[in-house]
mmCIF file of C-alpha atoms in Angstrom:
data_model
loop_
_atom_site.group_PDB
_atom_site.id
_atom_site.type_symbol
_atom_site.label_atom_id
_atom_site.label_comp_id
_atom_site.label_asym_id
_atom_site.label_seq_id
_atom_site.Cartn_x
_atom_site.Cartn_y
_atom_site.Cartn_z
ATOM 1 C CA MET A 1 0.000 0.000 0.000
ATOM 2 C CA ILE A 2 2.895 2.354 0.655
ATOM 3 C CA ASP A 3 3.726 2.247 -3.069
ATOM 4 C CA TYR A 4 0.259 3.504 -3.951
ATOM 5 C CA LEU A 5 0.557 6.233 -1.305
ATOM 6 C CA PHE A 6 3.775 7.568 -2.836
ATOM 7 C CA THR A 7 2.280 7.354 -6.317
ATOM 8 C CA SER A 8 -0.846 9.196 -5.156
ATOM 9 C CA ILE A 9 1.286 11.998 -3.716
ATOM 10 C CA TYR A 10 3.044 12.295 -7.081
ATOM 11 C CA PHE A 11 -0.285 12.543 -8.904
ATOM 12 C CA LEU A 12 -1.419 15.121 -6.347
ATOM 13 C CA THR A 13 1.709 17.130 -7.207
ATOM 14 C CA ILE A 14 0.797 16.970 -10.898
ATOM 15 C CA PHE A 15 -2.774 18.097 -10.230
ATOM 16 C CA LEU A 16 -1.847 20.952 -7.892
ATOM 17 C CA THR A 17 0.821 22.195 -10.314
ATOM 18 C CA GLY A 18 -1.758 22.206 -13.083
ATOM 19 C CA PHE A 19 -4.322 23.877 -10.836
ATOM 20 C CA VAL A 20 -1.900 26.713 -10.137
ATOM 21 C CA VAL A 21 -1.292 27.245 -13.854
ATOM 22 C CA VAL A 22 -5.014 27.085 -14.627
ATOM 23 C CA SER A 23 -5.819 29.489 -11.781
ATOM 24 C CA VAL A 24 -3.273 31.990 -13.073
ATOM 25 C CA ILE A 25 -4.725 31.790 -16.585
ATOM 26 C CA PHE A 26 -8.379 31.858 -15.542
ATOM 27 C CA ASN A 27 -7.503 34.807 -13.251
ATOM 28 C CA GLY A 28 -10.640 34.517 -11.197
ATOM 29 C CA LYS A 29 -12.977 33.847 -14.125
ATOM 30 C CA PRO A 30 -15.324 31.063 -13.007
ATOM 31 C CA ARG A 31 -15.277 27.834 -14.989
ATOM 32 C CA SER A 32 -17.091 24.570 -14.436
ATOM 33 C CA ALA A 33 -15.720 22.172 -11.838
ATOM 34 C CA LEU A 34 -15.187 19.445 -14.449
ATOM 35 C CA GLU A 35 -13.304 21.769 -16.796
ATOM 36 C CA THR A 36 -11.111 22.982 -13.958
ATOM 37 C CA LEU A 37 -10.451 19.433 -12.742
ATOM 38 C CA SER A 38 -9.603 17.935 -16.123
ATOM 39 C CA SER A 39 -7.600 20.880 -17.463
ATOM 40 C CA SER A 40 -5.607 20.963 -14.215
ATOM 41 C CA MET A 41 -4.794 17.264 -14.586
ATOM 42 C CA LEU A 42 -3.706 17.575 -18.216
ATOM 43 C CA ILE A 43 -1.831 20.865 -17.890
ATOM 44 C CA GLY A 44 -0.236 19.629 -14.684
ATOM 45 C CA ALA A 45 1.129 16.578 -16.493
ATOM 46 C CA GLY A 46 2.552 18.715 -19.277
ATOM 47 C CA ALA A 47 3.957 21.290 -16.870
ATOM 48 C CA VAL A 48 5.621 18.761 -14.542
ATOM 49 C CA SER A 49 7.310 16.906 -17.406
ATOM 50 C CA THR A 50 8.568 20.224 -18.801
ATOM 51 C CA ILE A 51 9.873 21.317 -15.401
ATOM 52 C CA PHE A 52 11.640 17.963 -14.991
ATOM 53 C CA PHE A 53 13.288 18.456 -18.379
ATOM 54 C CA TRP A 54 14.378 22.026 -17.693
ATOM 55 C CA PHE A 55 15.933 21.057 -14.362
ATOM 56 C CA SER A 56 17.589 18.041 -15.961
ATOM 57 C CA LEU A 57 19.205 20.313 -18.539
ATOM 58 C CA VAL A 58 21.176 21.976 -15.728
ATOM 59 C CA GLY A 59 22.066 18.661 -14.125
ATOM 60 C CA VAL A 60 19.191 18.228 -11.669
ATOM 61 C CA PRO A 61 17.273 15.036 -12.604
ATOM 62 C CA PRO A 62 13.832 14.191 -11.182
ATOM 63 C CA THR A 63 14.248 13.500 -7.478
ATOM 64 C CA VAL A 64 12.069 13.312 -4.381
ATOM 65 C CA PRO A 65 13.290 16.764 -3.197
ATOM 66 C CA LEU A 66 12.397 18.291 -6.585
ATOM 67 C CA THR A 67 8.940 16.699 -6.557
ATOM 68 C CA SER A 68 8.442 17.777 -2.939
ATOM 69 C CA ALA A 69 9.451 21.330 -3.828
ATOM 70 C CA LEU A 70 6.867 21.355 -6.622
ATOM 71 C CA LEU A 71 4.208 20.109 -4.213
ATOM 72 C CA LEU A 72 5.122 22.704 -1.591
ATOM 73 C CA ALA A 73 5.319 25.577 -4.087
ATOM 74 C CA SER A 74 1.969 24.656 -5.615
ATOM 75 C CA SER A 75 0.312 24.377 -2.210
ATOM 76 C CA VAL A 76 1.641 27.770 -1.109
ATOM 77 C CA ALA A 77 0.570 29.361 -4.406
ATOM 78 C CA ILE A 78 -2.942 27.991 -4.030
ATOM 79 C CA LEU A 79 -3.194 29.384 -0.485
ATOM 80 C CA VAL A 80 -2.054 32.793 -1.751
ATOM 81 C CA PHE A 81 -4.538 32.725 -4.632
ATOM 82 C CA ALA A 82 -7.339 31.746 -2.282
ATOM 83 C CA ARG A 83 -6.409 34.583 0.091
ATOM 84 C CA TYR A 84 -6.347 37.279 -2.597
ATOM 85 C CA GLY A 85 -9.230 36.174 -4.776
ATOM 86 C CA GLY A 86 -7.347 34.415 -7.562
ATOM 87 C CA ILE A 87 -9.554 31.355 -7.219
ATOM 88 C CA ARG A 88 -13.295 31.497 -7.781
ATOM 89 C CA ALA A 89 -15.867 28.860 -6.986
ATOM 90 C CA PRO A 90 -16.776 26.868 -10.107
ATOM 91 C CA THR A 91 -19.994 27.676 -11.901
ATOM 92 C CA PRO A 92 -22.854 25.698 -10.381
ATOM 93 C CA PHE A 93 -24.227 22.689 -12.199
ATOM 94 C CA SER A 94 -27.527 23.223 -13.930
ATOM 95 C CA ARG A 95 -30.396 21.366 -12.343
ATOM 96 C CA VAL A 96 -30.654 17.704 -13.300
ATOM 97 C CA ALA A 97 -34.143 16.647 -14.353
ATOM 98 C CA LYS A 98 -35.468 13.434 -12.813
ATOM 99 C CA SER A 99 -35.834 11.934 -16.258
ATOM 100 C CA GLU A 100 -32.056 12.391 -16.843
ATOM 101 C CA ILE A 101 -30.932 10.588 -13.695
ATOM 102 C CA PRO A 102 -31.232 6.967 -14.981
ATOM 103 C CA PHE A 103 -29.444 7.836 -18.224
ATOM 104 C CA LEU A 104 -26.637 9.670 -16.412
ATOM 105 C CA ALA A 105 -26.268 6.816 -13.913
ATOM 106 C CA VAL A 106 -25.919 4.244 -16.689
ATOM 107 C CA GLY A 107 -23.430 6.497 -18.479
ATOM 108 C CA ALA A 108 -21.351 6.878 -15.330
ATOM 109 C CA ILE A 109 -21.303 3.094 -14.834
ATOM 110 C CA VAL A 110 -20.199 2.539 -18.436
ATOM 111 C CA ALA A 111 -17.474 5.177 -18.097
ATOM 112 C CA ALA A 112 -16.259 3.582 -14.848
ATOM 113 C CA TYR A 113 -16.226 0.169 -16.560
ATOM 114 C CA PHE A 114 -13.923 1.360 -19.347
ATOM 115 C CA PHE A 115 -11.684 3.180 -16.886
ATOM 116 C CA CYS A 116 -11.326 -0.038 -14.895
ATOM 117 C CA ILE A 117 -10.259 -1.824 -18.076
ATOM 118 C CA ILE A 118 -7.512 0.749 -18.635
ATOM 119 C CA LEU A 119 -6.469 0.571 -14.980
ATOM 120 C CA ALA A 120 -6.314 -3.232 -15.042
ATOM 121 C CA ASP A 121 -4.301 -3.185 -18.260
ATOM 122 C CA ALA A 122 -1.773 -0.845 -16.654
ATOM 123 C CA LEU A 123 -1.444 -2.692 -13.348
ATOM 124 C CA LEU A 124 -1.744 -6.338 -14.396
ATOM 125 C CA MET A 125 -0.015 -6.507 -17.770
ATOM 126 C CA PRO A 126 3.749 -6.250 -18.361
ATOM 127 C CA LEU A 127 5.312 -4.139 -21.108
ATOM 128 C CA TYR A 128 4.057 -6.272 -23.975
ATOM 129 C CA SER A 129 4.263 -3.569 -26.677
ATOM 130 C CA ILE A 130 7.642 -3.257 -28.387
ATOM 131 C CA ASP A 131 7.269 0.523 -28.539
ATOM 132 C CA SER A 132 6.540 0.771 -24.819
ATOM 133 C CA PHE A 133 9.488 -1.469 -23.937
ATOM 134 C CA ALA A 134 12.072 -0.146 -26.386
ATOM 135 C CA LEU A 135 11.035 3.479 -26.805
ATOM 136 C CA TRP A 136 9.099 5.185 -24.032
ATOM 137 C CA CYS A 137 9.551 3.176 -20.835
ATOM 138 C CA LEU A 138 13.187 2.391 -21.598
ATOM 139 C CA LYS A 139 13.860 6.113 -21.756
ATOM 140 C CA ALA A 140 11.981 6.557 -18.474
ATOM 141 C CA LYS A 141 14.223 3.907 -16.906
ATOM 142 C CA ALA A 142 17.331 5.681 -18.232
ATOM 143 C CA LEU A 143 16.111 9.026 -16.862
ATOM 144 C CA PHE A 144 15.447 7.428 -13.475
ATOM 145 C CA HIS A 145 18.866 5.788 -13.216
ATOM 146 C CA GLU A 146 21.179 8.367 -14.782
ATOM 147 C CA GLY A 147 19.295 11.446 -16.013
ATOM 148 C CA LEU A 148 19.862 13.180 -19.337
ATOM 149 C CA TYR A 149 23.642 13.071 -19.234
ATOM 150 C CA GLY A 150 24.341 9.553 -18.001
ATOM 151 C CA GLY A 151 25.254 8.258 -21.434
ATOM 152 C CA PHE A 152 22.175 6.418 -22.688
ATOM 153 C CA PHE A 153 20.983 9.192 -25.006
ATOM 154 C CA HIS A 154 24.405 9.646 -26.587
ATOM 155 C CA GLN A 155 25.368 6.035 -27.292
ATOM 156 C CA PRO A 156 23.835 4.565 -30.464
ATOM 157 C CA SER A 157 24.992 1.107 -29.367
ATOM 158 C CA LEU A 158 22.451 1.284 -26.520
ATOM 159 C CA SER A 159 19.626 2.338 -28.790
ATOM 160 C CA TYR A 160 16.726 -0.023 -29.417
ATOM 161 C CA SER A 161 14.889 2.814 -31.074
ATOM 162 C CA HIS A 162 14.902 6.565 -31.678
ATOM 163 C CA LEU A 163 17.091 8.295 -29.117
ATOM 164 C CA ASN A 164 15.885 11.789 -29.998
ATOM 165 C CA TYR A 165 12.134 11.375 -29.449
ATOM 166 C CA PRO A 166 10.417 13.938 -27.165
ATOM 167 C CA LEU A 167 10.624 13.109 -23.466
ATOM 168 C CA SER A 168 7.378 14.318 -21.885
ATOM 169 C CA VAL A 169 5.983 10.834 -21.236
ATOM 170 C CA PRO A 170 9.328 9.282 -20.152
ATOM 171 C CA PHE A 171 9.815 12.098 -17.636
ATOM 172 C CA LEU A 172 6.317 11.567 -16.217
ATOM 173 C CA ILE A 173 6.942 7.836 -15.850
ATOM 174 C CA SER A 174 10.341 8.431 -14.283
ATOM 175 C CA GLY A 175 8.620 10.668 -11.739
ATOM 176 C CA ILE A 176 6.677 7.628 -10.544
ATOM 177 C CA TYR A 177 9.905 5.607 -10.281
ATOM 178 C CA VAL A 178 11.451 8.425 -8.260
ATOM 179 C CA SER A 179 8.447 8.494 -5.915
ATOM 180 C CA LEU A 180 8.723 4.727 -5.419
ATOM 181 C CA GLY A 181 12.490 4.753 -5.133
ATOM 182 C CA ARG A 182 12.765 1.909 -7.632
ATOM 183 C CA PHE A 183 11.913 0.815 -11.156
ATOM 184 C CA ASP A 184 8.477 -0.815 -11.543
ATOM 185 C CA ASP A 185 6.987 -1.515 -14.975
ATOM 186 C CA CYS A 186 3.346 -1.703 -13.953
ATOM 187 C CA LEU A 187 3.214 1.122 -11.428
ATOM 188 C CA GLY A 188 5.055 3.311 -13.911
ATOM 189 C CA LYS A 189 2.197 2.777 -16.345
ATOM 190 C CA LEU A 190 -0.275 4.341 -13.904
ATOM 191 C CA ILE A 191 0.367 7.644 -15.654
ATOM 192 C CA PHE A 192 -1.712 6.359 -18.585
ATOM 193 C CA PRO A 193 -4.986 5.696 -16.676
ATOM 194 C CA PHE A 194 -4.430 9.177 -15.237
ATOM 195 C CA PHE A 195 -4.420 10.600 -18.776
ATOM 196 C CA TYR A 196 -7.426 8.460 -19.753
ATOM 197 C CA LEU A 197 -9.469 9.714 -16.797
ATOM 198 C CA ALA A 198 -8.439 13.330 -17.385
ATOM 199 C CA GLY A 199 -9.245 13.041 -21.096
ATOM 200 C CA MET A 200 -12.623 11.473 -20.378
ATOM 201 C CA ILE A 201 -13.640 14.317 -18.068
ATOM 202 C CA PHE A 202 -12.194 16.939 -20.403
ATOM 203 C CA ILE A 203 -14.044 15.646 -23.465
ATOM 204 C CA TYR A 204 -17.341 15.663 -21.572
ATOM 205 C CA SER A 205 -16.852 19.142 -20.106
ATOM 206 C CA SER A 206 -15.801 20.482 -23.514
ATOM 207 C CA LEU A 207 -18.852 19.033 -25.235
ATOM 208 C CA ARG A 208 -21.064 20.643 -22.607
ATOM 209 C CA TRP A 209 -20.013 24.023 -24.056
ATOM 210 C CA LYS A 210 -22.545 23.469 -26.843
ATOM 211 C CA LEU A 211 -24.493 20.294 -26.031
ATOM 212 C CA ASN A 212 -26.891 19.089 -23.384
ATOM 213 C CA ARG A 213 -25.903 16.396 -20.891
ATOM 214 C CA ALA A 214 -27.333 13.474 -22.843
ATOM 215 C CA ALA A 215 -25.621 14.351 -26.116
ATOM 216 C CA ALA A 216 -22.316 15.194 -24.407
ATOM 217 C CA LEU A 217 -22.339 11.949 -22.442
ATOM 218 C CA CYS A 218 -23.170 9.841 -25.503
ATOM 219 C CA LEU A 219 -20.316 11.337 -27.531
ATOM 220 C CA THR A 220 -17.932 10.984 -24.597
ATOM 221 C CA LEU A 221 -18.790 7.301 -24.244
ATOM 222 C CA VAL A 222 -18.253 6.798 -27.979
ATOM 223 C CA PHE A 223 -14.819 8.365 -27.623
ATOM 224 C CA ILE A 224 -13.623 6.505 -24.509
ATOM 225 C CA SER A 225 -14.938 3.140 -25.755
ATOM 226 C CA HIS A 226 -13.242 3.346 -29.136
ATOM 227 C CA PRO A 227 -11.333 0.056 -29.638
ATOM 228 C CA VAL A 228 -8.123 1.833 -30.660
ATOM 229 C CA LEU A 229 -8.163 3.988 -27.524
ATOM 230 C CA ILE A 230 -8.913 0.990 -25.296
ATOM 231 C CA ARG A 231 -6.214 -1.077 -26.997
ATOM 232 C CA TRP A 232 -3.390 1.449 -26.695
ATOM 233 C CA SER A 233 -4.200 3.726 -23.764
ATOM 234 C CA ALA A 234 -2.357 1.751 -21.078
ATOM 235 C CA VAL A 235 0.328 -0.229 -22.905
ATOM 236 C CA GLY A 236 2.984 2.408 -22.252
ATOM 237 C CA ILE A 237 3.199 4.547 -25.395
ATOM 238 C CA ALA A 238 2.735 8.282 -25.909
ATOM 239 C CA ASP A 239 -0.152 8.251 -28.392
ATOM 240 C CA ALA A 240 -2.971 8.509 -25.847
ATOM 241 C CA PRO A 241 -1.358 11.430 -23.942
ATOM 242 C CA LEU A 242 -0.768 13.149 -27.286
ATOM 243 C CA THR A 243 -4.454 12.655 -28.133
ATOM 244 C CA MET A 244 -5.551 14.302 -24.885
ATOM 245 C CA PHE A 245 -3.181 17.238 -25.326
ATOM 246 C CA TYR A 246 -4.351 17.627 -28.917
ATOM 247 C CA ALA A 247 -7.972 17.663 -27.765
ATOM 248 C CA GLY A 248 -7.144 20.476 -25.360
ATOM 249 C CA SER A 249 -5.341 22.516 -27.999
ATOM 250 C CA VAL A 250 -8.202 22.197 -30.485
ATOM 251 C CA PHE A 251 -11.007 22.877 -28.027
ATOM 252 C CA TYR A 252 -9.495 26.038 -26.600
ATOM 253 C CA LEU A 253 -8.452 27.227 -30.050
ATOM 254 C CA VAL A 254 -12.018 26.875 -31.325
ATOM 255 C CA LYS A 255 -13.342 28.488 -28.157
ATOM 256 C CA PHE A 256 -10.977 31.428 -28.591
ATOM 257 C CA LEU A 257 -12.003 31.909 -32.222
ATOM 258 C CA ALA A 258 -15.637 31.937 -31.128
ATOM 259 C CA GLU A 259 -15.425 34.081 -27.994
ATOM 260 C CA LYS A 260 -12.128 35.991 -28.436
ATOM 261 C CA ASP A 261 -11.073 35.370 -24.819
ATOM 262 C CA LEU A 262 -7.268 35.471 -24.720
ATOM 263 C CA ARG A 263 -7.286 33.056 -21.778
ATOM 264 C CA ASP A 264 -8.569 30.361 -24.096
ATOM 265 C CA CYS A 265 -5.844 31.231 -26.596
ATOM 266 C CA LEU A 266 -3.208 30.844 -23.884
ATOM 267 C CA LEU A 267 -4.602 27.442 -22.867
ATOM 268 C CA SER A 268 -4.545 26.304 -26.495
ATOM 269 C CA PHE A 269 -0.964 27.543 -26.730
ATOM 270 C CA LEU A 270 0.106 25.488 -23.709
ATOM 271 C CA PHE A 271 -1.603 22.347 -24.988
ATOM 272 C CA SER A 272 0.065 22.827 -28.387
ATOM 273 C CA PHE A 273 3.463 23.029 -26.704
ATOM 274 C CA PHE A 274 2.739 19.889 -24.705
ATOM 275 C CA CYS A 275 1.847 18.138 -27.975
ATOM 276 C CA ALA A 276 5.210 19.100 -29.435
ATOM 277 C CA PHE A 277 7.055 17.844 -26.346
ATOM 278 C CA THR A 278 5.178 14.525 -26.365
ATOM 279 C CA LYS A 279 5.775 13.173 -29.888
ATOM 280 C CA ASN A 280 7.406 14.324 -33.106
ATOM 281 C CA GLU A 281 3.945 14.390 -34.659
ATOM 282 C CA GLY A 282 3.045 16.910 -31.974
ATOM 283 C CA MET A 283 5.336 19.451 -33.605
ATOM 284 C CA ALA A 284 3.307 19.162 -36.802
ATOM 285 C CA ILE A 285 0.124 19.464 -34.751
ATOM 286 C CA ALA A 286 1.418 22.658 -33.120
ATOM 287 C CA ALA A 287 2.314 24.092 -36.536
ATOM 288 C CA ILE A 288 -1.163 23.236 -37.854
ATOM 289 C CA ASN A 289 -2.737 24.997 -34.873
ATOM 290 C CA VAL A 290 -0.703 28.121 -35.643
ATOM 291 C CA GLY A 291 -1.883 27.957 -39.262
ATOM 292 C CA VAL A 292 -5.522 27.504 -38.262
ATOM 293 C CA LEU A 293 -5.269 30.418 -35.841
ATOM 294 C CA ALA A 294 -3.766 32.604 -38.552
ATOM 295 C CA CYS A 295 -6.373 31.667 -41.165
ATOM 296 C CA PHE A 296 -9.459 32.177 -39.005
ATOM 297 C CA HIS A 297 -8.324 34.898 -36.603
ATOM 298 C CA LEU A 298 -6.875 37.241 -39.221
ATOM 299 C CA SER A 299 -9.948 37.074 -41.446
ATOM 300 C CA PRO A 300 -12.219 38.582 -42.552
ATOM 301 C CA ARG A 301 -10.752 41.784 -41.091
ATOM 302 C CA PHE A 302 -6.995 42.036 -40.517
ATOM 303 C CA THR A 303 -5.809 44.117 -37.569
ATOM 304 C CA LEU A 304 -2.423 44.618 -35.946
ATOM 305 C CA LYS A 305 -3.780 43.332 -32.631
ATOM 306 C CA LYS A 306 -4.870 40.071 -34.242
ATOM 307 C CA ALA A 307 -1.503 39.714 -35.964
ATOM 308 C CA LYS A 308 0.275 40.172 -32.631
ATOM 309 C CA THR A 309 -1.804 37.358 -31.125
ATOM 310 C CA VAL A 310 -0.917 34.967 -33.934
ATOM 311 C CA PHE A 311 2.750 35.970 -33.781
ATOM 312 C CA ALA A 312 2.861 35.523 -29.999
ATOM 313 C CA TYR A 313 1.279 32.064 -30.315
ATOM 314 C CA GLY A 314 3.741 30.865 -32.946
ATOM 315 C CA PHE A 315 6.860 32.599 -31.621
ATOM 316 C CA GLY A 316 6.055 31.537 -28.070
ATOM 317 C CA LEU A 317 5.948 27.895 -29.151
ATOM 318 C CA LEU A 318 9.340 28.270 -30.787
ATOM 319 C CA VAL A 319 10.828 29.867 -27.664
ATOM 320 C CA LEU A 320 9.540 27.105 -25.392
ATOM 321 C CA LEU A 321 10.806 24.445 -27.777
ATOM 322 C CA ILE A 322 14.315 25.909 -28.124
ATOM 323 C CA PRO A 323 15.726 24.090 -25.036
ATOM 324 C CA TRP A 324 14.410 20.777 -26.333
ATOM 325 C CA LEU A 325 15.547 21.389 -29.920
ATOM 326 C CA TYR A 326 18.983 22.490 -28.705
ATOM 327 C CA TRP A 327 19.481 19.415 -26.542
ATOM 328 C CA ARG A 328 18.057 17.112 -29.184
ATOM 329 C CA ALA A 329 20.479 18.473 -31.809
ATOM 330 C CA GLY A 330 23.314 16.688 -30.005
ATOM 331 C CA ILE A 331 21.558 13.303 -29.956
ATOM 332 C CA PRO A 332 22.525 10.681 -32.564
ATOM 333 C CA ALA A 333 19.762 10.148 -35.121
ATOM 334 C CA THR A 334 19.091 6.404 -35.018
ATOM 335 C CA HIS A 335 16.412 4.381 -36.789
ATOM 336 C CA LEU A 336 15.668 7.007 -39.427
ATOM 337 C CA GLU A 337 12.207 6.860 -40.952
ATOM 338 C CA GLU A 338 11.693 7.392 -44.668
ATOM 339 C CA VAL A 339 8.583 9.513 -44.248
ATOM 340 C CA SER A 340 8.890 11.087 -47.685
ATOM 341 C CA SER A 341 8.657 7.694 -49.366
ATOM 342 C CA ARG A 342 5.397 7.061 -47.529
ATOM 343 C CA TYR A 343 3.930 10.249 -48.945
ATOM 344 C CA LYS A 344 4.918 9.166 -52.441
ATOM 345 C CA GLU A 345 2.933 5.970 -51.958
ATOM 346 C CA LEU A 346 -0.232 8.053 -51.604
ATOM 347 C CA TRP A 347 -0.042 8.875 -55.314
ATOM 348 C CA ASP A 348 0.602 5.332 -56.453
ATOM 349 C CA LEU A 349 -2.199 3.934 -58.653
ATOM 350 C CA LYS A 350 -2.427 0.846 -56.456
ATOM 351 C CA SER A 351 -3.142 3.061 -53.465
ATOM 352 C CA VAL A 352 -5.839 4.955 -55.350
ATOM 353 C CA ALA A 353 -7.514 1.649 -56.218
ATOM 354 C CA ARG A 354 -7.831 0.867 -52.490
ATOM 355 C CA ILE A 355 -9.879 3.971 -51.687
ATOM 356 C CA GLY A 356 -13.130 2.000 -51.740
ATOM 357 C CA GLU A 357 -11.748 -0.592 -49.356
ATOM 358 C CA ILE A 358 -10.383 2.062 -47.021
ATOM 359 C CA LEU A 359 -13.665 4.002 -46.934
ATOM 360 C CA SER A 360 -15.659 0.861 -46.181
#
């Protein structure tokens, strides 16, 4: 049980760190309890992994004192915000009609069922995916034992896979190992049910922006029960966390374009950065978000203020990514992927002939 206690304290650190960031951005503007909870969980995960990386760059790897300092700093910040009005009570839930109660109860049971599947997969199954063993969790093990500069990331002979992949997920997993004081495959994977739960709540709260409870719950259940998500959420790879960060970046970007609240733009910006620090594909996602912002925010009427917002979004991403890009530049490029050849295959006549099969 002591292992779960230490792990719970680590997850509490992630949540409180995210809550501080969210509170600073919201700046007293009330949001729903579910939005605050889920965005704090997701932003906390991205923020903690980034902080771990930044400290590791100067030779301070993830340690219990560093995690404890994050927990203490977040707790003090929350007390200060509460004292000076930086935290507002969440907006109250709208009244639930009696006719909705059975449907909501069944939906909650179904959601809990799928979460239990993800939790069981994380706790009971070993690292059975080659990507989880040789790519993400191996890097987490290296970070736990020797940090960024111990040698693993600079020795191609030790590479089972890409040495220069983004390190958000490995840092989060290594944080669990640090909390436990040892390497543990299954407990390390608990970060993935955490993402699944946060994503589930976030999707529902986001859908409630425009939809009623029944429609939002139905779409949320469709999302969390998707076979691909169930299959890969807890095996130990970065795709599910990337999906949740991407969802956050898109939702707040759309919300900003609709309501022109710069707080939403800042949240989208943070989620875009977390995407880029989670997988290489996340860098393309961040670039796409900048392009979408430019296309829809600068039209139909161009203004200097709008241009400054787009520039700040794009330039800010570059600035935050510079430490990672600088460190990554010194990492040997192993297991190169011929991505360009894959794009060429799209125009092959044999590929065109398979369109019907693909659509079906």
